[in-house]
Coordinates of C-alpha atoms in Angstrom, one line a residue:
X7 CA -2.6 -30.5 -24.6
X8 CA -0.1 -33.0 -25.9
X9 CA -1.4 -36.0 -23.6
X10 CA -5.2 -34.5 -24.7
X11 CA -3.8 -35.3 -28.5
X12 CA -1.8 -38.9 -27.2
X13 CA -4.7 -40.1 -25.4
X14 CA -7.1 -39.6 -28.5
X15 CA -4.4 -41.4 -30.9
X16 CA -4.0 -44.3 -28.3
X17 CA -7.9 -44.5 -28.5
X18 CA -8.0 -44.7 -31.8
X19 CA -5.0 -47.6 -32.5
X20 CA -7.2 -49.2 -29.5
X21 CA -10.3 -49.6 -31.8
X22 CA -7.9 -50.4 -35.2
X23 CA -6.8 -53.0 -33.5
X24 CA -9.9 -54.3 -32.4
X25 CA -11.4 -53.8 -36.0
X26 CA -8.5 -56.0 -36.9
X27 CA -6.9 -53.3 -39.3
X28 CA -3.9 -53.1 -36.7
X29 CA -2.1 -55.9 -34.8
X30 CA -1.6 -55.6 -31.1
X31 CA 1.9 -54.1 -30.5
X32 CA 3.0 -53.7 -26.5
X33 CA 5.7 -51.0 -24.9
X34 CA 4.9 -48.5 -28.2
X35 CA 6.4 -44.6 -27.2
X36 CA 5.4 -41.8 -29.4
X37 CA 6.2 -38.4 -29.5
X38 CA 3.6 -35.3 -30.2
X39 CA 5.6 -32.5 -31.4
X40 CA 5.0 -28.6 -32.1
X41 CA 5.9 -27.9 -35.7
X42 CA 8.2 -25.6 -36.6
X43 CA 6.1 -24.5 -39.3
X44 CA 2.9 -23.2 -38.7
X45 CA 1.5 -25.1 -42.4
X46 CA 1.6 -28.5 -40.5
X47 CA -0.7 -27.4 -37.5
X48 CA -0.4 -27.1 -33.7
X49 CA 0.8 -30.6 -32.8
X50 CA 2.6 -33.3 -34.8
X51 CA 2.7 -36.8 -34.3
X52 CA 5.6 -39.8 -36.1
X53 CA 3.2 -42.5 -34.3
X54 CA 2.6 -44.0 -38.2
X55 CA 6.4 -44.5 -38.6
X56 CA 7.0 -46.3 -35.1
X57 CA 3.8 -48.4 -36.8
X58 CA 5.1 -49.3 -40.2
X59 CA 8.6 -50.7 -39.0
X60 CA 6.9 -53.2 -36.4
X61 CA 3.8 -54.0 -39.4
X62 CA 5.6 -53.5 -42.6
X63 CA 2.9 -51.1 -43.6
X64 CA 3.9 -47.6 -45.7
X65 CA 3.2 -45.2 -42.7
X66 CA 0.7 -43.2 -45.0
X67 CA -1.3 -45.8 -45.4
X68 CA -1.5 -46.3 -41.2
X69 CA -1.6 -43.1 -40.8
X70 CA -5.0 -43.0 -42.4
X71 CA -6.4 -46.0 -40.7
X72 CA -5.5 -44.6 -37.6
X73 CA -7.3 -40.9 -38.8
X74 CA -10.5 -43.2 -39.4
X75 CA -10.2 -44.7 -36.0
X76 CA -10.5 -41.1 -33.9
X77 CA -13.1 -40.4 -31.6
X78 CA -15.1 -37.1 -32.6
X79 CA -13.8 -33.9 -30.7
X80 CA -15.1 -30.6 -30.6
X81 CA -12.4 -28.6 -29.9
X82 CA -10.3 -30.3 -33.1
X83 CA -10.9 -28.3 -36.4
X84 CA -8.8 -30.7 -39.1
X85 CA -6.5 -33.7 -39.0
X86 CA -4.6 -33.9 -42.0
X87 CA -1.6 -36.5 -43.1
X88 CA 1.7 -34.3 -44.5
X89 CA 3.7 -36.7 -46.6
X90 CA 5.5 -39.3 -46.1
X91 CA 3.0 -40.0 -42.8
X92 CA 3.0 -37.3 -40.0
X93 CA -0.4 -37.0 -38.8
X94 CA -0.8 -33.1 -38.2
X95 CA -3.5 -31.5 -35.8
X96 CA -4.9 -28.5 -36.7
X97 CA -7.2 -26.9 -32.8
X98 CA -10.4 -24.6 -32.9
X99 CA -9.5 -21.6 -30.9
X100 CA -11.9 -22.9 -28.7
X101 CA -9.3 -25.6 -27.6
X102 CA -7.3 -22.9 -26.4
X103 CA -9.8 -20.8 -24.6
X104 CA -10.0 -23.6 -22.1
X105 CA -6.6 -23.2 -20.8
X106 CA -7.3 -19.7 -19.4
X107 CA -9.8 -21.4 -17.6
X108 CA -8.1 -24.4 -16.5
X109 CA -4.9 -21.8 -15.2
X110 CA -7.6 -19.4 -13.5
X111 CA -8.8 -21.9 -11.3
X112 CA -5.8 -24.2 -10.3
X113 CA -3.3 -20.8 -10.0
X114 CA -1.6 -23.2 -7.6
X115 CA -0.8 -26.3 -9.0
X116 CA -1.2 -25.6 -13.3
X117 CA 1.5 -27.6 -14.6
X118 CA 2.2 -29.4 -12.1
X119 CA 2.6 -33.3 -12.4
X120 CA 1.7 -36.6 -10.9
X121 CA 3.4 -37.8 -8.2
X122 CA 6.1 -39.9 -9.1
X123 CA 8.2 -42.4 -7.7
X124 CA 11.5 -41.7 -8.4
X125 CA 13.1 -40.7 -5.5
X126 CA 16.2 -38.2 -6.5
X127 CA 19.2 -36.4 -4.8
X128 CA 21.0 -33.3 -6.1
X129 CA 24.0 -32.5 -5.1
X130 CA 25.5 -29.2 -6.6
X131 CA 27.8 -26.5 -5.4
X132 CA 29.7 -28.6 -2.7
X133 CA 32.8 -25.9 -3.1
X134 CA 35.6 -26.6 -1.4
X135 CA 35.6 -24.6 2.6
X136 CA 39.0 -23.1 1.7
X137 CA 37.4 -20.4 0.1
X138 CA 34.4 -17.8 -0.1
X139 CA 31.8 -18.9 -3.0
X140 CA 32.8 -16.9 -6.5
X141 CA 30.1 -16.6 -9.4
X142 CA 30.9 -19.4 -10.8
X143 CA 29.5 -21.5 -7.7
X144 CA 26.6 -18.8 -8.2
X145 CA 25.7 -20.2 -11.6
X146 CA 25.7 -23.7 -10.0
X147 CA 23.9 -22.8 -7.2
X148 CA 21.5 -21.4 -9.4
X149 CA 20.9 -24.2 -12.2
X150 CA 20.9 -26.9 -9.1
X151 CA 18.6 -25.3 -7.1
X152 CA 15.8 -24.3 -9.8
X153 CA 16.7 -27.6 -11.6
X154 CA 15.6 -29.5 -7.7
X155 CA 12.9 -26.9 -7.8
X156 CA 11.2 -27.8 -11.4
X157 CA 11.7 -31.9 -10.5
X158 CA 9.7 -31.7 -7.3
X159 CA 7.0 -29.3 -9.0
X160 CA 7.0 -32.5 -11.6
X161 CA 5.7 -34.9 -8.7
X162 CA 9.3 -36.5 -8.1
X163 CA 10.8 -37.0 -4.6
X164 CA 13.8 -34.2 -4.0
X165 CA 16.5 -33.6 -2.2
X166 CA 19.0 -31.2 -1.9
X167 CA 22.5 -31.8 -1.0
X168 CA 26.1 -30.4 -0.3
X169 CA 29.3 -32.3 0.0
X170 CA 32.1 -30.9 2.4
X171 CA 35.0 -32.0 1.2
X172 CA 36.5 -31.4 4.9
X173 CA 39.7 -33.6 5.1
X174 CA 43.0 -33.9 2.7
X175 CA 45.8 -31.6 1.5
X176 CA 43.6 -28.6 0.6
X177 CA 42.5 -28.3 4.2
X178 CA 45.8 -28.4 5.9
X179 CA 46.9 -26.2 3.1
X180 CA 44.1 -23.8 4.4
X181 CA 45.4 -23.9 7.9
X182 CA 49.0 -23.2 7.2
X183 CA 47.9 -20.1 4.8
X184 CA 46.3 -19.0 7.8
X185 CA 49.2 -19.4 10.3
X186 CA 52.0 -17.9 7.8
X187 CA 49.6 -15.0 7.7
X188 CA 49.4 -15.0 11.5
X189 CA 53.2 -15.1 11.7
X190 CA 53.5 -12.3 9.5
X191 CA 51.1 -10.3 11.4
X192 CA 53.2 -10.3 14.8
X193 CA 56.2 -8.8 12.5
X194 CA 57.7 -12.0 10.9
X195 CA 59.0 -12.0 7.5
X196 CA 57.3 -15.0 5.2
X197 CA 58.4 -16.3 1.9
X198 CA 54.5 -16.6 1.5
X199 CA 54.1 -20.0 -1.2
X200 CA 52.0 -19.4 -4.5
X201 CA 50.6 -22.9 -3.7
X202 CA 48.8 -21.5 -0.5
X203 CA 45.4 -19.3 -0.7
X204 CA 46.2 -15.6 -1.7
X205 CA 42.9 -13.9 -0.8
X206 CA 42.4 -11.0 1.5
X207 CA 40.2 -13.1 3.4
X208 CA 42.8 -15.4 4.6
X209 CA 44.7 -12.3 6.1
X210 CA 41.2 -11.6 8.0
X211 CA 41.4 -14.7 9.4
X212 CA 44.5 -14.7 10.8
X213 CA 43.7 -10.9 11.8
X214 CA 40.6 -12.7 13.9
X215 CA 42.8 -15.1 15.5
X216 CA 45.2 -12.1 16.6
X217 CA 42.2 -10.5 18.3
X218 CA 41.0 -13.4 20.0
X219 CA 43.7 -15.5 21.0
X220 CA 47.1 -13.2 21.1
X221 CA 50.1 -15.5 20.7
X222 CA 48.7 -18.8 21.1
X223 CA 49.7 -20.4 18.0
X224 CA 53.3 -19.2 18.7
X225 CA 53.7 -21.5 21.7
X226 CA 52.5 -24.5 20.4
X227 CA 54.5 -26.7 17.7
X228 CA 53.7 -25.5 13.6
X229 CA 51.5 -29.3 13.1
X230 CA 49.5 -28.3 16.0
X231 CA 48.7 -24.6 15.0
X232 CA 48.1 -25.6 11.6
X233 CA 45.4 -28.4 12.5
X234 CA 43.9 -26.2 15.0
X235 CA 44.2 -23.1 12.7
X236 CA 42.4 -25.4 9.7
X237 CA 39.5 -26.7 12.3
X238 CA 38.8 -23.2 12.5
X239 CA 39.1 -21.5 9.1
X240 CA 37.4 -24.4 7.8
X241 CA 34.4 -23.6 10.0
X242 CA 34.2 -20.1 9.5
X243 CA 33.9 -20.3 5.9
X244 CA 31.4 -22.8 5.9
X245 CA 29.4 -20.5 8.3
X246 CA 30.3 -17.8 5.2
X247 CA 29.2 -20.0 2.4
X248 CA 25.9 -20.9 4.2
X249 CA 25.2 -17.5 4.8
X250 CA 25.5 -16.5 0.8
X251 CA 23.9 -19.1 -0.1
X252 CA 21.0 -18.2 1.8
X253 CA 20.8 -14.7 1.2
X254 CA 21.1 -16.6 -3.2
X255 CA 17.6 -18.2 -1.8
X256 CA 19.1 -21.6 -1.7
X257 CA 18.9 -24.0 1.1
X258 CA 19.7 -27.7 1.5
X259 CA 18.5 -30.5 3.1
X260 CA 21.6 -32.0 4.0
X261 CA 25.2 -30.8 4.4
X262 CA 27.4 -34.2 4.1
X263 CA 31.0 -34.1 5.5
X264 CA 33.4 -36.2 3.8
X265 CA 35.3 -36.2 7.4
X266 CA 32.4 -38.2 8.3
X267 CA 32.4 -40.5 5.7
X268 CA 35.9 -41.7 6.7
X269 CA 35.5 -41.7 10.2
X270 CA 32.3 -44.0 10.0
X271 CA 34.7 -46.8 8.0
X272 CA 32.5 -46.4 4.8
X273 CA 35.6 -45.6 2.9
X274 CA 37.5 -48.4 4.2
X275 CA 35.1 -51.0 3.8
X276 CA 35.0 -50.0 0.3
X277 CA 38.3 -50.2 -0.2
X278 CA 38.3 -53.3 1.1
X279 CA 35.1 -55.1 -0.6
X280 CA 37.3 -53.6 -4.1
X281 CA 40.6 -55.4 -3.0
X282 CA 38.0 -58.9 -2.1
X283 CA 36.2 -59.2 -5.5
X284 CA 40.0 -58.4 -7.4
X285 CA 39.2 -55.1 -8.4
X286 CA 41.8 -52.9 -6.7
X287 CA 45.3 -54.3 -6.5
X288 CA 48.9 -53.0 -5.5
X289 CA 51.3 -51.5 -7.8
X290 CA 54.4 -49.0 -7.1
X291 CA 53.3 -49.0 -3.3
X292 CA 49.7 -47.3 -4.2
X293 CA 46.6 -49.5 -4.3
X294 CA 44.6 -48.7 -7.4
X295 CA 41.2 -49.2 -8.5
X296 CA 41.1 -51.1 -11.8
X297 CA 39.1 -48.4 -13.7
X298 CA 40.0 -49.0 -17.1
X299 CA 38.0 -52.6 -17.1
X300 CA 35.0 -50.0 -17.1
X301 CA 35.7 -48.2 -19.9
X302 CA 37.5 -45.3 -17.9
X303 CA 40.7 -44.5 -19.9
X304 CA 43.7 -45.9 -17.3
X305 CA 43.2 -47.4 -13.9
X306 CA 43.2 -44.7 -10.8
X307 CA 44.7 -44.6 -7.3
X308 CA 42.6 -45.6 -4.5
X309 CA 45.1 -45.4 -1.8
X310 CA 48.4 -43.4 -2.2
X311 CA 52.0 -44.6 -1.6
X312 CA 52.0 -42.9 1.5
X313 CA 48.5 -44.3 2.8
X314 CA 46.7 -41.4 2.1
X315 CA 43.2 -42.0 0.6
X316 CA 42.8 -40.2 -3.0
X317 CA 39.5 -38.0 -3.0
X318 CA 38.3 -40.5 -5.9
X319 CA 38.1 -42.9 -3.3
X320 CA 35.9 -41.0 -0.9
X321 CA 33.5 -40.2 -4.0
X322 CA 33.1 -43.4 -4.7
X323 CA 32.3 -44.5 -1.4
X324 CA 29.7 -40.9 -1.3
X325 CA 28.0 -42.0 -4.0
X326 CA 27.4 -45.6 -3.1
X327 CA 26.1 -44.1 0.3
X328 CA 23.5 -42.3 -1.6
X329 CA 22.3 -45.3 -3.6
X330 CA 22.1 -47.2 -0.1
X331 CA 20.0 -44.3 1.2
X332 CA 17.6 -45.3 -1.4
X333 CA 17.7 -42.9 -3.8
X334 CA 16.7 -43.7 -7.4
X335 CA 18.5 -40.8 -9.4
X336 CA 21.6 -39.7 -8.3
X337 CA 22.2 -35.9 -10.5
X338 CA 25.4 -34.0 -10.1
X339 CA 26.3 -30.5 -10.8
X340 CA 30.1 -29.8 -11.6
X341 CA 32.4 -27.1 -12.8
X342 CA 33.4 -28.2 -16.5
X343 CA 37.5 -28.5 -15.3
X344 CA 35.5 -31.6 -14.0
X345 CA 34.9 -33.2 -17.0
X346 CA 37.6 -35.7 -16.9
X347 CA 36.8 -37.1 -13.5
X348 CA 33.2 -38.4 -15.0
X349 CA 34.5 -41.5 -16.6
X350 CA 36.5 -42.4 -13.8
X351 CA 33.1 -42.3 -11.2
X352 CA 31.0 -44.0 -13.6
X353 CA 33.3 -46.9 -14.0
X354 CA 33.8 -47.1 -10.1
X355 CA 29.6 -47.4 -9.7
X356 CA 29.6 -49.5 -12.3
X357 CA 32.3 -51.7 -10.4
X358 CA 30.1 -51.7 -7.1
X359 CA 27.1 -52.9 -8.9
X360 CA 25.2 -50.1 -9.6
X361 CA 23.0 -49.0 -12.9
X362 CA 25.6 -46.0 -14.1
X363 CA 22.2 -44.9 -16.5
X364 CA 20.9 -43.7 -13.4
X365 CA 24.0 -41.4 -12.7
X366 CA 23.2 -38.0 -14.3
X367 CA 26.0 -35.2 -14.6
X368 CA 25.9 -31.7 -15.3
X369 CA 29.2 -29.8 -16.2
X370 CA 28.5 -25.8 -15.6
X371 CA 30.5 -23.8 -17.7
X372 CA 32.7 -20.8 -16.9
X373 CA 31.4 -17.1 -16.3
X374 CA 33.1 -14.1 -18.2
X375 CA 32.2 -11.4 -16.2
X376 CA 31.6 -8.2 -17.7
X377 CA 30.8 -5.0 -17.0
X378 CA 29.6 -2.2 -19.5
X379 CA 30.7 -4.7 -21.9
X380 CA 34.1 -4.8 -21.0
X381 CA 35.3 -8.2 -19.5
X382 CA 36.8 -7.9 -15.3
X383 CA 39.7 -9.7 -15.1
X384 CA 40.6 -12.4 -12.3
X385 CA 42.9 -14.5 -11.3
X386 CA 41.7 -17.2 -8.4
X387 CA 45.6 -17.9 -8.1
X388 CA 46.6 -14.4 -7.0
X389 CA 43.5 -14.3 -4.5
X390 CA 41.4 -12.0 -6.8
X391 CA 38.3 -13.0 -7.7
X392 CA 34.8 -11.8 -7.8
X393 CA 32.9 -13.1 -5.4
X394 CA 29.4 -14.3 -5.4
X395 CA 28.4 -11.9 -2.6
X396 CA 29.8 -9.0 -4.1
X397 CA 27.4 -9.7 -7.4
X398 CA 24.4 -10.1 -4.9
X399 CA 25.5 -7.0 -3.6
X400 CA 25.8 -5.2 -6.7
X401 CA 22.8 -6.7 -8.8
X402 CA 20.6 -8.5 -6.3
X403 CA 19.4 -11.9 -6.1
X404 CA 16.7 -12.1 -8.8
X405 CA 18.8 -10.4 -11.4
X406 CA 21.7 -12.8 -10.4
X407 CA 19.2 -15.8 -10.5
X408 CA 17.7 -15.3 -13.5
X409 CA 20.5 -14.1 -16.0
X410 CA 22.5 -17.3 -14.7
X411 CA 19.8 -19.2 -16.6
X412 CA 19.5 -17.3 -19.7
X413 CA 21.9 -19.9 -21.5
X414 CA 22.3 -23.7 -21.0
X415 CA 25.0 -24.6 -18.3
X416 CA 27.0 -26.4 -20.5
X417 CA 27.4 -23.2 -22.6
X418 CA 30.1 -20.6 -21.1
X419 CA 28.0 -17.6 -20.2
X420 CA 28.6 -13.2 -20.2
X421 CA 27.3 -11.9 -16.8
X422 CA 27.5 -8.2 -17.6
X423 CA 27.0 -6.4 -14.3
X424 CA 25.6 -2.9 -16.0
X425 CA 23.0 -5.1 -17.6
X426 CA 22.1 -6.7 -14.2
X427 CA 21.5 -3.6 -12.6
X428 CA 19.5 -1.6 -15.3
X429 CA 15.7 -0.8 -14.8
X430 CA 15.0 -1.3 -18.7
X431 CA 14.1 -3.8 -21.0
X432 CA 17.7 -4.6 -21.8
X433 CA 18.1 -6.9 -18.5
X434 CA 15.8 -9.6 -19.2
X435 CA 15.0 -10.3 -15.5
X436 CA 13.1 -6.5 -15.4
X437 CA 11.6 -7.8 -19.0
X438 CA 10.1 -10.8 -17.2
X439 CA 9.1 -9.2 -14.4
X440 CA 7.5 -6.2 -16.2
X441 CA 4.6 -8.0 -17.4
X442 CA 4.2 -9.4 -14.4
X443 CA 3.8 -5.9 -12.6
X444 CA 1.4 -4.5 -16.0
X445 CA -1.0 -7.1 -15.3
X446 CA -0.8 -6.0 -11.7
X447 CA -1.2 -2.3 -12.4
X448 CA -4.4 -3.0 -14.6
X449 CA -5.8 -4.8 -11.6
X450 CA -5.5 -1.7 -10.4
X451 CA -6.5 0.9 -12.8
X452 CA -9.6 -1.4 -12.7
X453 CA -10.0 -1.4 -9.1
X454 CA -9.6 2.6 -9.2
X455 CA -12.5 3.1 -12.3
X456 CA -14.5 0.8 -10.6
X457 CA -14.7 -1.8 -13.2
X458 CA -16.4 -5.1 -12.0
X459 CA -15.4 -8.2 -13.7
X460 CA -18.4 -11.1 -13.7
X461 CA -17.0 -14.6 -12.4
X462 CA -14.3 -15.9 -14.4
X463 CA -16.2 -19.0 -15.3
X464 CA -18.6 -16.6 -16.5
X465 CA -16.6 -14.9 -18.9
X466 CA -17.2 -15.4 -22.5
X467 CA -13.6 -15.9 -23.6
X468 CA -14.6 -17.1 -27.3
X469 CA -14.0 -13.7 -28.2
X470 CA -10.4 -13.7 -27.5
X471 CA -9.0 -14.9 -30.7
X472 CA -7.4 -12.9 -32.5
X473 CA -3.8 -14.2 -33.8
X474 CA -2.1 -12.5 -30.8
X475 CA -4.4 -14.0 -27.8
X476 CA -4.1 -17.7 -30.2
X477 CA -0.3 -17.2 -29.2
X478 CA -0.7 -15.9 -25.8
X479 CA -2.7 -19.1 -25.2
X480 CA -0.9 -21.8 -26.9
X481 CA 2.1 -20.5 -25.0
X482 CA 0.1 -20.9 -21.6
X483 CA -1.0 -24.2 -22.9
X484 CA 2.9 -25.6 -23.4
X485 CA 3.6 -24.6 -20.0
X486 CA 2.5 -28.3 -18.3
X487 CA 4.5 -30.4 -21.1
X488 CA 7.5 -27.7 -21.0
X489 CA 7.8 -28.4 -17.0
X490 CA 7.6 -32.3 -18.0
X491 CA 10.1 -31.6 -20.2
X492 CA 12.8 -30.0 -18.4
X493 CA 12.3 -32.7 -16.0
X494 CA 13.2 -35.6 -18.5
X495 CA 16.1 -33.3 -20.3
X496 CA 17.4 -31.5 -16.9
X497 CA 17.7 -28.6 -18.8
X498 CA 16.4 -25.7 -16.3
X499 CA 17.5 -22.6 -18.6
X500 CA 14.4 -23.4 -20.9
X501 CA 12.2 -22.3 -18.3
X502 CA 13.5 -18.6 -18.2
X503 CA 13.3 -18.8 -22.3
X504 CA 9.8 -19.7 -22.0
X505 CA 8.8 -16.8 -19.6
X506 CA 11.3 -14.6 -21.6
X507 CA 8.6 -15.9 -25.0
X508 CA 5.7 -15.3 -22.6
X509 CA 6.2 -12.3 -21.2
X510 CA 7.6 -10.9 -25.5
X511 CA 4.2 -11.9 -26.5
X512 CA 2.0 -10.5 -23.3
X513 CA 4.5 -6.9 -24.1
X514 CA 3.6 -7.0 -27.6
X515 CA -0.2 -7.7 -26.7
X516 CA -0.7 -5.0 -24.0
X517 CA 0.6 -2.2 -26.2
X518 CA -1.7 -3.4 -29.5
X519 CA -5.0 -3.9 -27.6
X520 CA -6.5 -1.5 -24.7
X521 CA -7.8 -4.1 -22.1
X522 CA -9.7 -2.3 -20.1
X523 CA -10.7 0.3 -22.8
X524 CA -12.4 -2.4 -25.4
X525 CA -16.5 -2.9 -24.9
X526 CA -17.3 -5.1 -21.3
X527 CA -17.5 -8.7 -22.5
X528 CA -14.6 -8.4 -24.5
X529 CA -12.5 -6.5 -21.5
X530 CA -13.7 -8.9 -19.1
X531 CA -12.1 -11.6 -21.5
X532 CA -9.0 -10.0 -22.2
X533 CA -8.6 -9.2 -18.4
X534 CA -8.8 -13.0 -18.3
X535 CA -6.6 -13.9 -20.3
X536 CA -3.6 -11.2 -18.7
X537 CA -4.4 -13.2 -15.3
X538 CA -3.5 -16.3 -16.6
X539 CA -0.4 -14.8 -18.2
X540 CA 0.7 -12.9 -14.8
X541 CA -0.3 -16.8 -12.7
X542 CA 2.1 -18.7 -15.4
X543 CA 4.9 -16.1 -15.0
X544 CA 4.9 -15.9 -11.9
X545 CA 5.5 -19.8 -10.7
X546 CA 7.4 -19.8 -13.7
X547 CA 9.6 -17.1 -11.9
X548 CA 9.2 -19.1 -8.4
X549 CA 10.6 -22.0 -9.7
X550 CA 13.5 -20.0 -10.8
X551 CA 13.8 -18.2 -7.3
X552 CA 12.9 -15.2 -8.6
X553 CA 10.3 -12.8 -7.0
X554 CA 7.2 -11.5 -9.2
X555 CA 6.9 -8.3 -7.9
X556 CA 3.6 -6.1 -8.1
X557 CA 4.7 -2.7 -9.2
X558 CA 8.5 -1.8 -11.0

């Protein structure tokens, strides 16, 4: 509806310009807004203002040139100027009606958008294999993977990806927690570090290796059980991770190993080209990337004192890779403790030549999980932590989905489990879902009094307008610009406010008005109108990867 109101204004500055009342002006961007207040009509436009300041004209006084210019449309009741210049459009119910004809018909693809040619990678969760995933990789996985899910429905090109960070301290770290444990499982008695992984499934591990290989790592020196040892706790928990994720409904299309990275020289030649163009340089035996000559606060190590690359450097050099794989729009998701490493990474692709506008980063807040209200402690250090399969377990994926987007991800979030698991109107995932199962059942009811419904493009649905089916509609109507939207903003939660509005208003509607009760033409309309609800809500809910389920 917004580009049905853009394209009308763009005609009529078209035909003031050609009347000579308005100069040609190139590149103009407008914005058509829903006011806040109902007074100022359905859409709102500042298109005058952006006109005065590039003619010197008082917007008011454009603003009504522009009102003169508009092509006649039956679907517009009034156009009215609000002080000092908004131009505010006021719709015939029968503008609305439409859109329960235009979702009936294109149940597939309504809201979805042109093709595009941005070509974009996500990368989100890429935890660390020393560990199983915990919630808050849950609430990652979730924003990342709806977020991929809304841009491709936009039209843009998508992919997903994980990054393994498979080499450094943390892994060898993970393979000596793993042999202690094994030592301590044939008797002996370990001073076990508080800088080594605590959980329980590190002693299963080392309880595996037991079973399957005796005393192997006994006869061989400590390096080579630990290496060995990490090769294969590494592995396993990867094959863990991949697992919950896919039982979360998440899948990527590529799983890129840092290992890899190094091995094929792309981190070296990096380091190198840096060190050529005078951008990294020695200091205190460490080679450091001059960062700070990018607006970064202090320069950072490249390449530490004892040869070791930092992590930074492999970033840098992961990043770059994806820009030479030709993607457009690079979008990371992050925990927020990440928030001081974004400086450094967008001065170091700023440094290798590369548009840092088109380097978008999402910081995903904690998780305070609750339960009955009452917060669950955890401490990652001492091992305890709640993990992301034990929540699917508990509350199930679409509950887990869903309630991870109920805020922005940049906002810290409750997850109360008692909430999750309810059957009531209290866990918003049921609330969504329950008008998509009440449109279901009337198909039923229907089917069993042996109602028959004339063609949809038959129905008469002028006689839905009362003030409840106007808001029903104009909600249905904002769903193409809201996906457009969250596209532009990468703000995914908006979607499950927008079906939690939706499916408020279709409740509220369902228990004022008998459907299938009201005279023939006017049921037949109704019964219209709940389809196009129960079609929106549901790809709204399978862009979220959440299941619209027919009966609760």
């Amino acid at each position: 509806m917004k580009q049905r109101i853009k394209a009308l204004l763009l005609d009529a500055l078209n035909q003031a310009q050609k009347a000579g009342s308005l100069p040609k002006i190139p590149h103009l961007f407008f914005h058509i807004e829903v006011p806040k207040v109902a007074d100022y009509g359905d859409f709102s436009t500042n298109l005058a203002f952006l006109l005065s300041k590039k003619t010197k004209q008082p917007p008011h006084k454009i603003a009504k040139e522009l009102i003169s210019h508009l092509p006649s449309c039956d679907w517009i009741k009034k156009v009215e100027i609000a002080a000092p210049g908004f131009i505010n459009f006021f719709l015939k119910p029968s503008a609305w009606q439409g859109i329960v004809k235009d979702i009936i018909n294109h149940p597939e693809s309504y809201g979805q958008g042109k093709e595009k040619k941005d070509k974009i990678i996500v990368e989100f969760v890429s935890a660390n294999p020393t560990g199983p995933l915990h919630i808050g990789h849950g609430r990652g996985a979730a924003v990342g993977d709806t977020l991929a899910n809304i841009l491709d429905y936009a039209g843009y090109r998508i992919k997903r990806e994980y990054y393994i960070n498979d080499v450094g301290k943390q892994i060898q770290t993970l393979g000596r927690s793993v042999f202690l444990r094994y030592l301590e499982l044939w008797g002996e008695k370990i001073d076990f570090p508080k800088d080594h992984y605590q959980g329980a499934y590190i002693k299963k591990l080392a309880q595996e290796i037991l079973e399957r290989e005796g005393d192997k790592y006994r006869k061989i020196t400590e390096k080579e059980a630990i290496s060995l040892l990490a090769t294969f706790a590494k592995q396993r928990i990867m094959e863990d991770i991949k697992k919950d994720l896919n039982n979360f409904g998440v899948h990527f299309d590529h799983w890129f190993s840092e290992k890899d990275l190094i091995k094929n020289g792309e981190v070296a030649n990096l380091i190198e080209w840096l060190k050529h163009t005078g951008l990294a340089y020695e200091k205190d035996g460490a080679l450091w990337f001059a960062s700070s000559r990018f607006n970064d606060e202090k320069d950072r190590v490249l390449v530490r004192a004892n040869g070791a690359t930092t992590y930074f450097a492999s970033d840098l050099a992961y990043h770059k890779n994806k820009f030479e794989r030709g993607f457009h729009i690079l979008i990371d998701l992050w925990g927020a403790d990440h928030h001081g490493y974004v400086p450094r990474l967008k001065a170091g692709i700023q440094a290798i030549g590369y548009d840092v506008e088109k380097l978008k980063i999402l910081l995903v807040q904690l998780v305070h999980l609750k339960r009955g209200g009452k917060p669950l402690a955890m401490s990652t250090r001492a091992g305890e932590f709640v993990t992301l399969k034990e929540v699917l377990e508990e509350v199930g994926k679409d509950a887990a989905r869903f309630i991870f987007l109920t805020r922005s991800c940049d906002s810290h979030l409750d997850f109360d489990l008692e909430v999750a698991k309810s059957q009531n109107m209290e866990n918003p995932v049921f609330y969504v879902q329950y008008a998509h199962a009440r449109v279901c059942s009337l198909e039923k009811i229907a089917r069993e009094r042996g109602i028959k419904f004339p063609p949809f493009n038959a129905v008469n649905l002028g006689l839905i307008q009362s003030e409840e089916e106007i808001r029903l509609m104009k909600l249905l109507a904002g769903f193409p610009d809201l996906i457009e939207d969250i596209s532009k903003a990468l703000q995914p939660h908006r979607l499950a406010y927008y079906l939690t509005e939706l499916a408020g208003e279709f409740h509220r509607y369902y228990n004022k008005y008998r459907i299938l009760d009201a005279p023939e033409d006017i049921c037949a309309a109704r019964f219209a109108l709940a389809q196009a609800v129960k079609i929106v809500i549901a790809k709204g809910l399978s862009l979220l990867g959440v299941s619209a389920p027919k009966q609760m």
